[in-house]
Short mmCIF file of C-alpha atoms in Angstrom, two decimals:
data_model
loop_
_atom_site.label_atom_id
_atom_site.label_comp_id
_atom_site.label_asym_id
_atom_site.label_seq_id
_atom_site.Cartn_x
_atom_site.Cartn_y
_atom_site.Cartn_z
CA UNK A 1 -18.47 9.00 85.02
CA UNK A 2 -15.31 9.93 85.67
CA UNK A 3 -11.86 8.26 84.24
CA UNK A 4 -8.85 8.06 86.55
CA UNK A 5 -5.41 7.38 84.35
CA UNK A 6 -1.76 7.43 86.37
CA UNK A 7 1.78 8.02 85.55
CA UNK A 8 4.99 8.82 86.10
CA UNK A 9 6.14 5.90 87.45
CA UNK A 10 9.79 5.18 86.74
CA UNK A 11 12.70 3.09 87.97
CA UNK A 12 15.45 4.94 90.26
CA UNK A 13 17.99 4.09 92.78
CA UNK A 14 17.24 4.59 96.19
CA UNK A 15 17.33 7.84 97.28
CA UNK A 16 15.40 9.21 93.97
CA UNK A 17 12.09 11.60 93.14
CA UNK A 18 9.37 10.49 91.11
CA UNK A 19 6.18 12.93 90.13
CA UNK A 20 2.96 10.74 89.79
CA UNK A 21 0.59 12.34 88.39
CA UNK A 22 -3.92 11.14 88.67
CA UNK A 23 -5.54 13.07 85.90
CA UNK A 24 -9.73 12.73 85.35
CA UNK A 25 -11.76 12.52 82.19
CA UNK A 26 -15.38 12.46 81.84
CA UNK A 27 -18.21 13.90 83.45
CA UNK A 28 -17.56 15.02 87.48
CA UNK A 29 -19.78 16.74 89.44
CA UNK A 30 -17.65 16.52 92.49
CA UNK A 31 -15.13 15.03 93.87
CA UNK A 32 -14.01 14.09 97.21
CA UNK A 33 -11.20 12.90 98.87
CA UNK A 34 -8.29 11.36 96.36
CA UNK A 35 -6.02 8.79 97.62
CA UNK A 36 -3.14 7.32 96.47
CA UNK A 37 -2.39 3.81 97.01
CA UNK A 38 -0.21 1.38 96.24
CA UNK A 39 0.44 -2.45 95.98
CA UNK A 40 3.07 -4.80 95.13
CA UNK A 41 2.01 -8.64 93.54
CA UNK A 42 1.09 -10.47 95.20
CA UNK A 43 -0.62 -8.27 97.47
CA UNK A 44 -3.43 -5.86 98.80
CA UNK A 45 -4.08 -2.16 98.04
CA UNK A 46 -3.08 -0.22 101.21
CA UNK A 47 -3.41 3.72 101.07
CA UNK A 48 -0.36 5.43 101.50
CA UNK A 49 -2.08 8.91 101.14
CA UNK A 50 -5.44 10.86 101.25
CA UNK A 51 -5.85 14.70 100.32
CA UNK A 52 -9.51 16.85 101.40
CA UNK A 53 -11.38 18.91 98.70
CA UNK A 54 -10.15 21.55 100.95
CA UNK A 55 -6.34 20.72 100.74
CA UNK A 56 -6.30 18.87 104.09
CA UNK A 57 -3.86 15.82 104.18
CA UNK A 58 -2.91 12.11 105.22
CA UNK A 59 -0.05 10.34 105.02
CA UNK A 60 0.38 6.26 106.04
CA UNK A 61 3.85 6.11 108.72
CA UNK A 62 5.47 4.85 105.97
CA UNK A 63 6.42 7.73 103.75
CA UNK A 64 5.67 10.38 106.68
CA UNK A 65 7.93 12.82 105.27
CA UNK A 66 8.40 12.28 102.30
CA UNK A 67 6.29 11.68 99.88
CA UNK A 68 3.60 15.40 99.36
CA UNK A 69 -0.73 15.01 98.23
CA UNK A 70 -2.07 17.67 96.37
CA UNK A 71 -3.84 18.97 93.45
CA UNK A 72 -3.48 20.25 90.28
CA UNK A 73 -4.98 23.56 89.96
CA UNK A 74 -8.27 22.57 88.34
CA UNK A 75 -8.89 19.94 90.96
CA UNK A 76 -9.30 17.16 88.26
CA UNK A 77 -5.32 16.41 88.86
CA UNK A 78 -3.75 15.35 92.16
CA UNK A 79 0.11 14.84 92.42
CA UNK A 80 1.93 13.35 94.55
CA UNK A 81 5.44 14.39 94.77
CA UNK A 82 8.41 11.01 96.01
CA UNK A 83 11.58 11.74 97.88
CA UNK A 84 14.21 9.85 99.31
CA UNK A 85 12.90 7.48 97.92
CA UNK A 86 13.72 3.46 98.68
CA UNK A 87 12.98 -0.28 97.54
CA UNK A 88 10.38 -0.82 100.16
CA UNK A 89 7.98 2.12 98.35
CA UNK A 90 7.94 -0.49 95.16
CA UNK A 91 4.52 -0.88 93.74
CA UNK A 92 2.74 -0.43 91.31
CA UNK A 93 0.26 3.39 92.27
CA UNK A 94 -3.25 3.62 91.96
CA UNK A 95 -5.45 6.92 93.19
CA UNK A 96 -8.88 6.60 93.91
CA UNK A 97 -12.51 8.27 95.88
CA UNK A 98 -11.23 7.20 99.43
CA UNK A 99 -14.93 6.35 99.91
CA UNK A 100 -15.24 4.55 96.95
CA UNK A 101 -11.69 2.31 97.69
CA UNK A 102 -13.33 1.50 101.29
CA UNK A 103 -17.13 0.68 99.46
CA UNK A 104 -15.11 -1.81 97.17
CA UNK A 105 -16.78 0.88 94.75
CA UNK A 106 -14.33 2.63 92.96
CA UNK A 107 -12.82 1.26 89.00
CA UNK A 108 -9.18 1.23 89.37
CA UNK A 109 -7.18 1.66 86.35
CA UNK A 110 -3.59 1.10 85.77
CA UNK A 111 -1.91 2.26 88.63
CA UNK A 112 1.88 3.11 87.29
CA UNK A 113 4.50 1.01 88.51
CA UNK A 114 7.14 2.96 90.55
CA UNK A 115 10.52 0.56 90.64
CA UNK A 116 13.56 1.67 92.94
CA UNK A 117 16.71 -0.32 93.30
CA UNK A 118 19.84 -0.35 93.18
#
């Protein structure tokens, strides 16, 4: 059973940058597409970026051109480089297998908080 841990969040001013990391631990047999999701208090989680095992990426319109999702060398880590951050990016960010997430089967970690404010 894979466990996912997010890190790298923090508090930044608009226009700043952060690099989030999602690290897998435990038993891994195979991987599927991974995604970064975010959730503001009281709201539902929303997918913002996804990457296939082959490295094909897609992004929510709200983050296109600003965020970049990528695999680590061993494909046990997924990164989210966030540039030109805006206040509306403020949320708790989570990583998850996109298929599990869509099926409501994902075991979500604690996420990492990103706060963008002046």
